[in-house]
Short mmCIF file of C-alpha atoms in Angstrom, two decimals:
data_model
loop_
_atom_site.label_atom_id
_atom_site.label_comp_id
_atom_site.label_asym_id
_atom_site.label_seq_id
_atom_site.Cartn_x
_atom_site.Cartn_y
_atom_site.Cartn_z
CA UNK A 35 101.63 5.54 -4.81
CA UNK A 36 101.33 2.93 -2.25
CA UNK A 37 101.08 -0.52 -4.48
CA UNK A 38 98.90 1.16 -6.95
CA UNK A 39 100.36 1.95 -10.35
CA UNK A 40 98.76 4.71 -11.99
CA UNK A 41 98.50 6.50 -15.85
CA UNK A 42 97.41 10.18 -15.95
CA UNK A 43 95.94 10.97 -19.01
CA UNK A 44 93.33 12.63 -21.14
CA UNK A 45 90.12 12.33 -22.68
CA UNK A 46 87.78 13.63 -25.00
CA UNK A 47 84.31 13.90 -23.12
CA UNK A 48 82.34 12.15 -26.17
CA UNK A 49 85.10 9.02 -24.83
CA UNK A 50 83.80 9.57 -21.26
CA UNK A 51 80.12 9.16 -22.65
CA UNK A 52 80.61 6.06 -24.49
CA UNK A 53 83.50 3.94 -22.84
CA UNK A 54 82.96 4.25 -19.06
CA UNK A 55 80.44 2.65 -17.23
CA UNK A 56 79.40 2.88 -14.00
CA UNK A 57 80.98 1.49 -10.96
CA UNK A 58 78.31 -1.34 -10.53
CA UNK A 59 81.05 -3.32 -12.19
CA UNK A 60 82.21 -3.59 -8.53
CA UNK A 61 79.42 -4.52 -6.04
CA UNK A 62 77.61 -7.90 -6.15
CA UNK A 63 74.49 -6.97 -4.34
CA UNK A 64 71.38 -5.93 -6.66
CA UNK A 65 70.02 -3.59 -4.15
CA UNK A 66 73.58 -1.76 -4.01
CA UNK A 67 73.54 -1.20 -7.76
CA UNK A 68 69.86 0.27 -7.23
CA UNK A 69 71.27 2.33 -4.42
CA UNK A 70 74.27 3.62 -6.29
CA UNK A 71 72.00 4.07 -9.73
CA UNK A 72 69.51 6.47 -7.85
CA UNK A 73 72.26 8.69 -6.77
CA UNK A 74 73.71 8.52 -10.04
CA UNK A 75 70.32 10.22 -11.29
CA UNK A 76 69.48 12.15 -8.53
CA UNK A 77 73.23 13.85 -9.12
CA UNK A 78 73.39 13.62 -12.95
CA UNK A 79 71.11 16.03 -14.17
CA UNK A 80 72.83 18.69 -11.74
CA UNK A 81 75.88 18.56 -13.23
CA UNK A 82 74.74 18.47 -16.34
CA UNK A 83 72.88 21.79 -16.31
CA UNK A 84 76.59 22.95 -14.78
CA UNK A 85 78.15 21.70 -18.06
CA UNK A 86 75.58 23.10 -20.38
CA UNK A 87 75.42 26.31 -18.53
CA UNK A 88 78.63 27.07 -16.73
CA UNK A 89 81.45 28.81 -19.38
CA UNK A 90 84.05 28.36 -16.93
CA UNK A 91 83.22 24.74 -16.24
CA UNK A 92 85.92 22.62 -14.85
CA UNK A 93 86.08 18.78 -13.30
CA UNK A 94 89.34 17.36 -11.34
CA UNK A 95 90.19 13.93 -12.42
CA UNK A 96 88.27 11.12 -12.87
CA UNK A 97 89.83 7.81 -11.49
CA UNK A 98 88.97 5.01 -13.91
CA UNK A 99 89.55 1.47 -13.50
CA UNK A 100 90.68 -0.94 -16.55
CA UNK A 101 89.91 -4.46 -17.17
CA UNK A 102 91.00 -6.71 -20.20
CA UNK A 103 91.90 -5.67 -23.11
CA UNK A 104 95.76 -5.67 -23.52
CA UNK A 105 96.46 -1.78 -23.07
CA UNK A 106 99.47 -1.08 -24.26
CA UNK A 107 101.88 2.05 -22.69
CA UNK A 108 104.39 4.05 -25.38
CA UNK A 109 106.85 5.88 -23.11
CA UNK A 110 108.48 8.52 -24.90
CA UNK A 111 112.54 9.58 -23.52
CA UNK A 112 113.01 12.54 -22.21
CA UNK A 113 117.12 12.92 -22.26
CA UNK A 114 119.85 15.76 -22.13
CA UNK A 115 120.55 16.94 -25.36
CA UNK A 116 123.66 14.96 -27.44
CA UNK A 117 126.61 16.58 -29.10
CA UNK A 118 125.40 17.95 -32.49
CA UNK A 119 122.03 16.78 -31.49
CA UNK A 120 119.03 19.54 -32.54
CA UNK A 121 116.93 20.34 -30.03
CA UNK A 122 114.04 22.36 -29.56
CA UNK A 123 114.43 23.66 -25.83
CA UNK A 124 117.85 22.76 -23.44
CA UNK A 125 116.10 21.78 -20.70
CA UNK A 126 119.46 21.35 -18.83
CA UNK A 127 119.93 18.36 -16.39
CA UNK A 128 117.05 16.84 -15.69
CA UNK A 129 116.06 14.65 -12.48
CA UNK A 130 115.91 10.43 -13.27
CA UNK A 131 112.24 10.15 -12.47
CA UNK A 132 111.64 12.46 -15.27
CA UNK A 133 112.71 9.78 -17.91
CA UNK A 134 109.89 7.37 -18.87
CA UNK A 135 107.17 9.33 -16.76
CA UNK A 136 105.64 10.64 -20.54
CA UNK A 137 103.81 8.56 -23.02
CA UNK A 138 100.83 7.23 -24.91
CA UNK A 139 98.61 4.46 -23.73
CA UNK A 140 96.64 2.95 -25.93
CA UNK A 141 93.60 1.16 -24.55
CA UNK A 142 92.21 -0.46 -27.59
CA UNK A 143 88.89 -1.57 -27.66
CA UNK A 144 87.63 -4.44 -26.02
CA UNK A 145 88.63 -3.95 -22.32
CA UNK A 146 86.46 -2.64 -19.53
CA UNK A 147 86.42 0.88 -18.46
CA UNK A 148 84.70 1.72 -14.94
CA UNK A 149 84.38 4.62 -12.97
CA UNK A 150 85.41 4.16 -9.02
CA UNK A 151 85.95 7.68 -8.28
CA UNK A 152 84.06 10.41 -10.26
CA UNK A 153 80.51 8.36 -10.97
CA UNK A 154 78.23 11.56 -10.76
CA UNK A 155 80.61 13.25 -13.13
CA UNK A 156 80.63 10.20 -16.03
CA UNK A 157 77.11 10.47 -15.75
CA UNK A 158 76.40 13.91 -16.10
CA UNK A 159 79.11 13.85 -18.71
CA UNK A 160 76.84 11.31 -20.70
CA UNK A 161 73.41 13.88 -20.21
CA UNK A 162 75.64 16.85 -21.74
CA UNK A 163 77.10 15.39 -24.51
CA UNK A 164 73.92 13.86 -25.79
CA UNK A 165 72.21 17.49 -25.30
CA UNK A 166 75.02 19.24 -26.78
CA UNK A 167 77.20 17.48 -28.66
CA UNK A 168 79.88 19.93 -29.27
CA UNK A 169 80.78 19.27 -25.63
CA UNK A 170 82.39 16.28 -26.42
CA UNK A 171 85.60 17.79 -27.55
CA UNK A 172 86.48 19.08 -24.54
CA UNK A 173 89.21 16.90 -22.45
CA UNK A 174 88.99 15.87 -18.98
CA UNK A 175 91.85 14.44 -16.67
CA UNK A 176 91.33 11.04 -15.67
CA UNK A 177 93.50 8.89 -13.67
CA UNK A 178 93.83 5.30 -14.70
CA UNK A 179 94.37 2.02 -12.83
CA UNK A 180 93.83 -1.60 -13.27
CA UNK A 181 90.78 -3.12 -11.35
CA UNK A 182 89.00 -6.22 -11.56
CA UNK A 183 85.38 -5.81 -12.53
CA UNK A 184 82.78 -8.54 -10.35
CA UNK A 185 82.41 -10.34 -13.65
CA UNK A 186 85.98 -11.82 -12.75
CA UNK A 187 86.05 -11.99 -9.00
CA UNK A 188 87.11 -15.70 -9.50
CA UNK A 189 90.22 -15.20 -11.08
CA UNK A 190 91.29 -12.55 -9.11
CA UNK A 191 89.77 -11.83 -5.92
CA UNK A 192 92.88 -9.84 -4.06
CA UNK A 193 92.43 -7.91 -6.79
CA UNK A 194 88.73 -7.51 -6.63
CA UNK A 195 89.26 -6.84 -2.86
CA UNK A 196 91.76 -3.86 -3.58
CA UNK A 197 89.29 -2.38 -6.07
CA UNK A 198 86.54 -2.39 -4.02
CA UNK A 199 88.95 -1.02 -1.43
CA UNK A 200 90.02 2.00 -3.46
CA UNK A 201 86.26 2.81 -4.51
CA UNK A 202 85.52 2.70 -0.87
CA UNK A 203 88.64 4.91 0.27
CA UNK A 204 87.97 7.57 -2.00
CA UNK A 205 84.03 8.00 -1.95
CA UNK A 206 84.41 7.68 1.73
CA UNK A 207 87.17 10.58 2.76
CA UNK A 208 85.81 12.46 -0.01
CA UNK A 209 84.63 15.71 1.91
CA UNK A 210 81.58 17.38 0.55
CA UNK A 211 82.65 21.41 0.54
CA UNK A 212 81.29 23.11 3.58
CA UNK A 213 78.59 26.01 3.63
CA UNK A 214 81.45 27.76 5.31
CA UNK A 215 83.50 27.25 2.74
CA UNK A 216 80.85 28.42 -0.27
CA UNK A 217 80.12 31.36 0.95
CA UNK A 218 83.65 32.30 1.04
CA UNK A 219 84.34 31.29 -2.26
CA UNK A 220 81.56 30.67 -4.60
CA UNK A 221 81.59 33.53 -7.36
CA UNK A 222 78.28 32.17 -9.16
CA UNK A 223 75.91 31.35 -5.74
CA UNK A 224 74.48 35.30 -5.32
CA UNK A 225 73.61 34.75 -2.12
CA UNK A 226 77.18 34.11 -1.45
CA UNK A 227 78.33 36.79 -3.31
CA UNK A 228 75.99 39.03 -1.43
CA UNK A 229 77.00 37.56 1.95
CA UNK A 230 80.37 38.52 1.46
CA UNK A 231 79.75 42.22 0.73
CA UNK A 232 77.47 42.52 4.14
CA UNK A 233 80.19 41.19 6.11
CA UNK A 234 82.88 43.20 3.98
CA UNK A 235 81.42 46.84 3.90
CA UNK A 236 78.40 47.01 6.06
CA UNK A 237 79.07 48.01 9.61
CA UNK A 238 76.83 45.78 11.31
CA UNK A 239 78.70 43.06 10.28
CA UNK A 240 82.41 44.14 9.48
CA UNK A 241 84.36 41.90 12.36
CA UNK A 242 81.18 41.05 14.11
CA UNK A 243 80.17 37.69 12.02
CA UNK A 244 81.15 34.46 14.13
CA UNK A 245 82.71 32.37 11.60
CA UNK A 246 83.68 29.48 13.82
CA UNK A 247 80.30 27.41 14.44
CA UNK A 248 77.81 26.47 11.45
CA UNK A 249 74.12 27.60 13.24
CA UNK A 250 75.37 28.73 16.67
CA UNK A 251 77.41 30.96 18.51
CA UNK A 252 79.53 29.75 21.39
CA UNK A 253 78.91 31.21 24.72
CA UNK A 254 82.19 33.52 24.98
CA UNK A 255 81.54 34.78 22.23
CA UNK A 256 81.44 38.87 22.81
CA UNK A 257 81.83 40.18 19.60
CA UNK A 258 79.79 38.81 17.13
CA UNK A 259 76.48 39.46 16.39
CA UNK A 260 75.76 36.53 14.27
CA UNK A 261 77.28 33.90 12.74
CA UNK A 262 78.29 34.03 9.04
CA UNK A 263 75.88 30.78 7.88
CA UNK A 264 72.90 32.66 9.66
CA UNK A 265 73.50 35.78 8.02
CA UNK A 266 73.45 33.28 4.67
CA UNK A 267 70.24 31.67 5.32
CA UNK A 268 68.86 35.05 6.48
CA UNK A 269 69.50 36.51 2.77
CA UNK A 270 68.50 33.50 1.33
CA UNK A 271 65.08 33.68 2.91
CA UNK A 272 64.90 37.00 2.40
CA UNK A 273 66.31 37.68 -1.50
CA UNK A 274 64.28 35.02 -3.04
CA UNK A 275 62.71 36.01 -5.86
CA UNK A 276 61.25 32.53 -7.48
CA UNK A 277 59.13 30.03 -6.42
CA UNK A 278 61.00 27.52 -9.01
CA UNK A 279 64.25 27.04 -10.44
CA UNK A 280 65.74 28.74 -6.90
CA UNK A 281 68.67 26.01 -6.40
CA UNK A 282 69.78 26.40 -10.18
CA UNK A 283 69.69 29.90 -10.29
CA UNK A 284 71.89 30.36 -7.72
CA UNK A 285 74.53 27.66 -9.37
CA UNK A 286 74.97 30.39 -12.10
CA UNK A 287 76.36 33.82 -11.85
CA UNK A 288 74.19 36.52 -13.31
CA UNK A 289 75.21 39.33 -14.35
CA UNK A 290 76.87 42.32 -12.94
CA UNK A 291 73.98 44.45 -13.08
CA UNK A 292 71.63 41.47 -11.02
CA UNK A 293 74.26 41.17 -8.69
CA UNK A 294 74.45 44.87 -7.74
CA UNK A 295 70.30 44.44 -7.63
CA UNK A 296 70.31 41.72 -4.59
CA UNK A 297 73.23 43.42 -3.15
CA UNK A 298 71.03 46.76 -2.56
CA UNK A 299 68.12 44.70 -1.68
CA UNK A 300 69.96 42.82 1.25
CA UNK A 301 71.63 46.45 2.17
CA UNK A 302 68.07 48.16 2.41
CA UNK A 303 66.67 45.26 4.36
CA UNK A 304 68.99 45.50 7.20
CA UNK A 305 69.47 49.51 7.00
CA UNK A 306 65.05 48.90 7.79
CA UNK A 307 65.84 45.92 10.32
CA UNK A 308 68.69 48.83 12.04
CA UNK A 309 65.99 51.29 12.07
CA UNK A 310 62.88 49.02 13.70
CA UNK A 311 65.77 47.77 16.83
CA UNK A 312 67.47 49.91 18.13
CA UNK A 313 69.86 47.38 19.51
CA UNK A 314 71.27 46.31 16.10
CA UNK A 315 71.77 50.57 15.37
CA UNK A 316 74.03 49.92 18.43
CA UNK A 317 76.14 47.33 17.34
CA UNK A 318 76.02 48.61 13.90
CA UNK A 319 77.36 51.96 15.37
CA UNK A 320 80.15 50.79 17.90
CA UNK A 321 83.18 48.65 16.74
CA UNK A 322 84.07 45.02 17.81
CA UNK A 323 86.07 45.49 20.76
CA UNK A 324 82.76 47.34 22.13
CA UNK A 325 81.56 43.50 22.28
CA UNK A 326 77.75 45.15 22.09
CA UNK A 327 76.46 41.71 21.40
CA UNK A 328 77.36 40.91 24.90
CA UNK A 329 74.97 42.89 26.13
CA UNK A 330 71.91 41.14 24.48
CA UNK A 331 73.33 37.47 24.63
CA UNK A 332 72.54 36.91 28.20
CA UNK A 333 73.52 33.08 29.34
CA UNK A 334 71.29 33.61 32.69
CA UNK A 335 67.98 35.13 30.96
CA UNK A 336 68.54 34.33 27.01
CA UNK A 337 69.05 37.98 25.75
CA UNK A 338 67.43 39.41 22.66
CA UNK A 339 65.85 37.24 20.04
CA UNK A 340 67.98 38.53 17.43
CA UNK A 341 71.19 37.92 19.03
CA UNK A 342 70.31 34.59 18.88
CA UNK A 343 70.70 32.59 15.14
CA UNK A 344 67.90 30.69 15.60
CA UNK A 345 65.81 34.10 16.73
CA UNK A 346 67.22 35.90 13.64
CA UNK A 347 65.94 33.35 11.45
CA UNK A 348 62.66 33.71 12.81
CA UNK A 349 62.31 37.32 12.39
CA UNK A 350 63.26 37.39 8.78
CA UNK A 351 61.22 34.88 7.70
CA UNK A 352 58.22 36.17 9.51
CA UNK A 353 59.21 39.42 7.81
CA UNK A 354 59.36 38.34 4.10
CA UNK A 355 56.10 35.84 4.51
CA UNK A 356 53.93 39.20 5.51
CA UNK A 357 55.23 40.51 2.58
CA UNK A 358 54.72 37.47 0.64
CA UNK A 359 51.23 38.26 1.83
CA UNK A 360 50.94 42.24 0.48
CA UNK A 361 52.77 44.06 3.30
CA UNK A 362 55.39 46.29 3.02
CA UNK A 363 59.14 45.62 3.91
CA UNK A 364 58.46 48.57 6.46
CA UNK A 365 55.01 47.69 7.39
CA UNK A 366 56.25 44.24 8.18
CA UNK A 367 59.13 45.69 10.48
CA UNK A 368 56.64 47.44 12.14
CA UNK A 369 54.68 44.80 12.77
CA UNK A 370 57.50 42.51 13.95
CA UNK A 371 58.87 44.95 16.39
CA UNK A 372 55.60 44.98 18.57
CA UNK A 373 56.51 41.44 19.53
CA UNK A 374 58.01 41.19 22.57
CA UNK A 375 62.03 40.27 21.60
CA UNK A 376 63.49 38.86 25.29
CA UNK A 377 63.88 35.34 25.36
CA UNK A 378 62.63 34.75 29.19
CA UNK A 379 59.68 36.11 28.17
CA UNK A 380 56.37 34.75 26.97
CA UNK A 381 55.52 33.73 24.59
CA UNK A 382 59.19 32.64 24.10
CA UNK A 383 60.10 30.97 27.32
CA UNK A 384 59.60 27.43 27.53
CA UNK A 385 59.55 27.61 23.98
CA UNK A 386 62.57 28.69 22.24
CA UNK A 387 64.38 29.30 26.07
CA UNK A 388 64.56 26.81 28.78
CA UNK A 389 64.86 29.08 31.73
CA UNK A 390 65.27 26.03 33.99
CA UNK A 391 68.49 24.96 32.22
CA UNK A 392 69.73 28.30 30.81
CA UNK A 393 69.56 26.98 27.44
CA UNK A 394 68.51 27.94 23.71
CA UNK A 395 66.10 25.24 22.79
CA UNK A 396 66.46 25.14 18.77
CA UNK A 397 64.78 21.69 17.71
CA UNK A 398 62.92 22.25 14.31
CA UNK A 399 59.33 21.72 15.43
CA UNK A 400 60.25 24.34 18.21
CA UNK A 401 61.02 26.65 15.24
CA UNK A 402 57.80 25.94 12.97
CA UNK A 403 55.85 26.51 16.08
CA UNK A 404 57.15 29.50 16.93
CA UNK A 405 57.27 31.10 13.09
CA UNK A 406 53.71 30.18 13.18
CA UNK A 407 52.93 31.90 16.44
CA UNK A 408 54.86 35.13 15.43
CA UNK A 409 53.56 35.36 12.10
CA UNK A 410 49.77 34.86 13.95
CA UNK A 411 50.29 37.86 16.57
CA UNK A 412 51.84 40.12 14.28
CA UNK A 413 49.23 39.28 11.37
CA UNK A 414 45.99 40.93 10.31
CA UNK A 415 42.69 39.27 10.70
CA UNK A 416 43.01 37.72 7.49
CA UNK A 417 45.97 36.20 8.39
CA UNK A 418 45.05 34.65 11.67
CA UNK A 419 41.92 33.63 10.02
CA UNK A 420 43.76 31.04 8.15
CA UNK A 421 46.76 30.19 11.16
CA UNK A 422 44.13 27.22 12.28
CA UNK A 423 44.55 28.89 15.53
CA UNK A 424 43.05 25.80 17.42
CA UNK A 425 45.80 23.22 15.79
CA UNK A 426 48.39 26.03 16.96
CA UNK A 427 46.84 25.93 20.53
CA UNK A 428 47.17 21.83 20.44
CA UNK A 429 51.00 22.06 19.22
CA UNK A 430 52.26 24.84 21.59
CA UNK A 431 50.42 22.68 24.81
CA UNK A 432 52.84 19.67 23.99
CA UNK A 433 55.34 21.71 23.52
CA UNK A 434 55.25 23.77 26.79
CA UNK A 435 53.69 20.64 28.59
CA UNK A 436 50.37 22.57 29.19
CA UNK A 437 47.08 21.71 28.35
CA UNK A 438 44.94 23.39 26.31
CA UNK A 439 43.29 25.97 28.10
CA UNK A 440 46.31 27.12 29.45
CA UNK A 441 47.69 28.14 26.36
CA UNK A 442 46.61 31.32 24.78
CA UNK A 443 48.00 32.67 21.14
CA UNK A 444 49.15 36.45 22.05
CA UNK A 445 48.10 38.86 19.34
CA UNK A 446 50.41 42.28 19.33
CA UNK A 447 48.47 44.46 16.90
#
């Protein structure tokens, strides 16, 4: 491809583990191996839990560089059979580029093998195998080309130069996968999983989950209610059910039977959240050409706090810290519902709405502040007790551009 010749090939993981080193081979600052070495370990032990733990584990291909060591390539013919040739399959005519395109190459032992694309993967490869060694019979794909390590920069630099090009080419339009993207897809995340089946069978969200904008909803948007990463981080808030360990259980399907448990959770949370606000029964209860949510997404006055993602958010995790704290899903509805839930106004305006500019006002110490003044008017006295009510006063005054004794913390119960 290009001017790069390439070998695809195979090998065993335990040969990952012990030939192929890390891609320091190609930078010459110190401080960039450090860099790239703390990645390396920050990413390592991640994917090694995936190997260890995950039965239908899978990698695509590493791309290895070579250096040195005289590799050798065997190609084997591929041809149309002879007269009173035996054969084991007639393949019939086959195109040119077929013939020398299998082989064997041998490596030997004394040349340099370095990862440039796949780093994370040789390293948690390494973790794996030396936890569990029968790991190291598996095969991997990895894609082979010659590079010139640092160590011999001198006698090759355009060389050097296209290595460090190709490492740089394909760790830079490498694309992470999008949250988008794994909640569509991911069959071991169960918050995915459990996203999916809202937004498939439940009726407040069949057709009325904005899938176009990560956090927001654009303003001609009539028909959705939320957007489908909100409705994620809403059950992830909600459905946790670990203070450690949170991140790794969800890289591992459990079973059917725990599934089906966070799926009727999430279902009986928002059947209580339908019951408390009465405009979510009405969305729930009209289809998506209705465009309900167009009623409560106002652009002149802000609309209803939960029509908004960053209002949603709020609610829910308001909701599941009372009940972090001994309430009740339903006694923490209740409680929630007293607050008043219209954007222009107080305590809400000039806080999470900017009624000057007609504009949602969503920067994350904006969100703290108001999580913490929800969660103090819809408390008990216990609760406000330890809100450090006077360091909430202080925060709200900068952020309303009051002072002080202007500012008073609204209590709803």
């Amino acid at each position: 491809m290009g001017n790069w010749i390439y070998y695809i090939c195979f090998l065993k993981m335990r040969d990952v583990a012990t030939r192929i080193s890390m891609a320091d081979e190609i930078h010459d600052s110190k401080s960039l191996e450090e860099l790239l070495q703390r990645a390396l370990t920050d990413r390592a032990s991640e994917i090694k839990d995936y190997l260890l733990s995950q039965r239908q584990r899978f990698f695509n291909a590493l791309v290895v560089g070579t250096y040195g060591g005289n590799p050798q390539w065997y190609e084997l013919d591929i041809m149309e059979p002879m007269a009173n040739q035996v054969v084991a399959l007639d393949l019939g005519p086959l195109p040119e580029y077929i013939d020398g395109s299998l082989g064997i190459l041998r490596l030997g032992d004394s040349g340099t093998l370095f990862a440039i694309d796949g780093q994370h993967r040789v390293a948690g490869i390494r973790a794996a195998v030396q936890e569990n060694a029968e790991l190291g019979d598996e095969e991997v794909c990895v894609i082979f080309v010659r590079a010139v390590t640092k160590t011999h920069r001198s006698e090759d630099p355009e060389g050097f130069e296209r290595t460090r090009r190709l490492f740089t080419t394909l760790n830079r339009y490498a694309k992470p996968v999008g949250m988008r993207d794994i909640i569509a897809l991911d069959e071991d995340d169960v918050i995915a999983i459990t996203t999916r089946d809202l937004i498939e069978n439940y009726d407040l969200f069949r057709d009325k989950v904005s899938s176009s904008q990560p956090r927001s909803l654009p303003p001609d948007d009539q028909r959705s209610f939320t957007t489908v990463i909100t409705l994620y981080d809403a059950m992830n808030v909600y459905l946790r059910d670990r203070v450690r360990g949170w991140t790794q259980f969800k890289r591992v399907r459990p079973p059917d039977t725990v599934i089906a448990e966070f799926q009727q959770r999430a279902l009986n949370f928002w059947e209580n959240l339908v019951d408390f606000f009465p405009p979510l029964q009405e969305v729930k209860d009209n289809p998506p050409e209705a465009e309900v949510a167009s009623r409560y997404r106002s652009r002149l006055r802000g609309g209803h706090l939960l029509f908004r993602p960053v209002g949603l958010l709020l609610v829910v995790r308001v909701v599941r810290r009372l009940i972090d704290r001994g309430f009740s899903l339903q006694e923490a509805l209740e409680r929630t519902a007293k607050a008043p839930m219209q954007l222009d106004e107080a305590p809400w305006v000039g806080l999470l709405w900017d009624a000057t500019n007609k504009l949602m006002q969503t920067a994350s110490e904006r969100q703290r502040a108001a999580e913490r003044l929800l969660l103090y008017a819809v408390g008990d006295d216990r609760l406000r007790s330890r809100a450090r009510p006077e360091e909430l006063r202080r925060l709200l005054s900068g952020l309303l551009n009051k002072e002080e004794s202007e500012v008073t913390l609204p209590v709803y119960i």
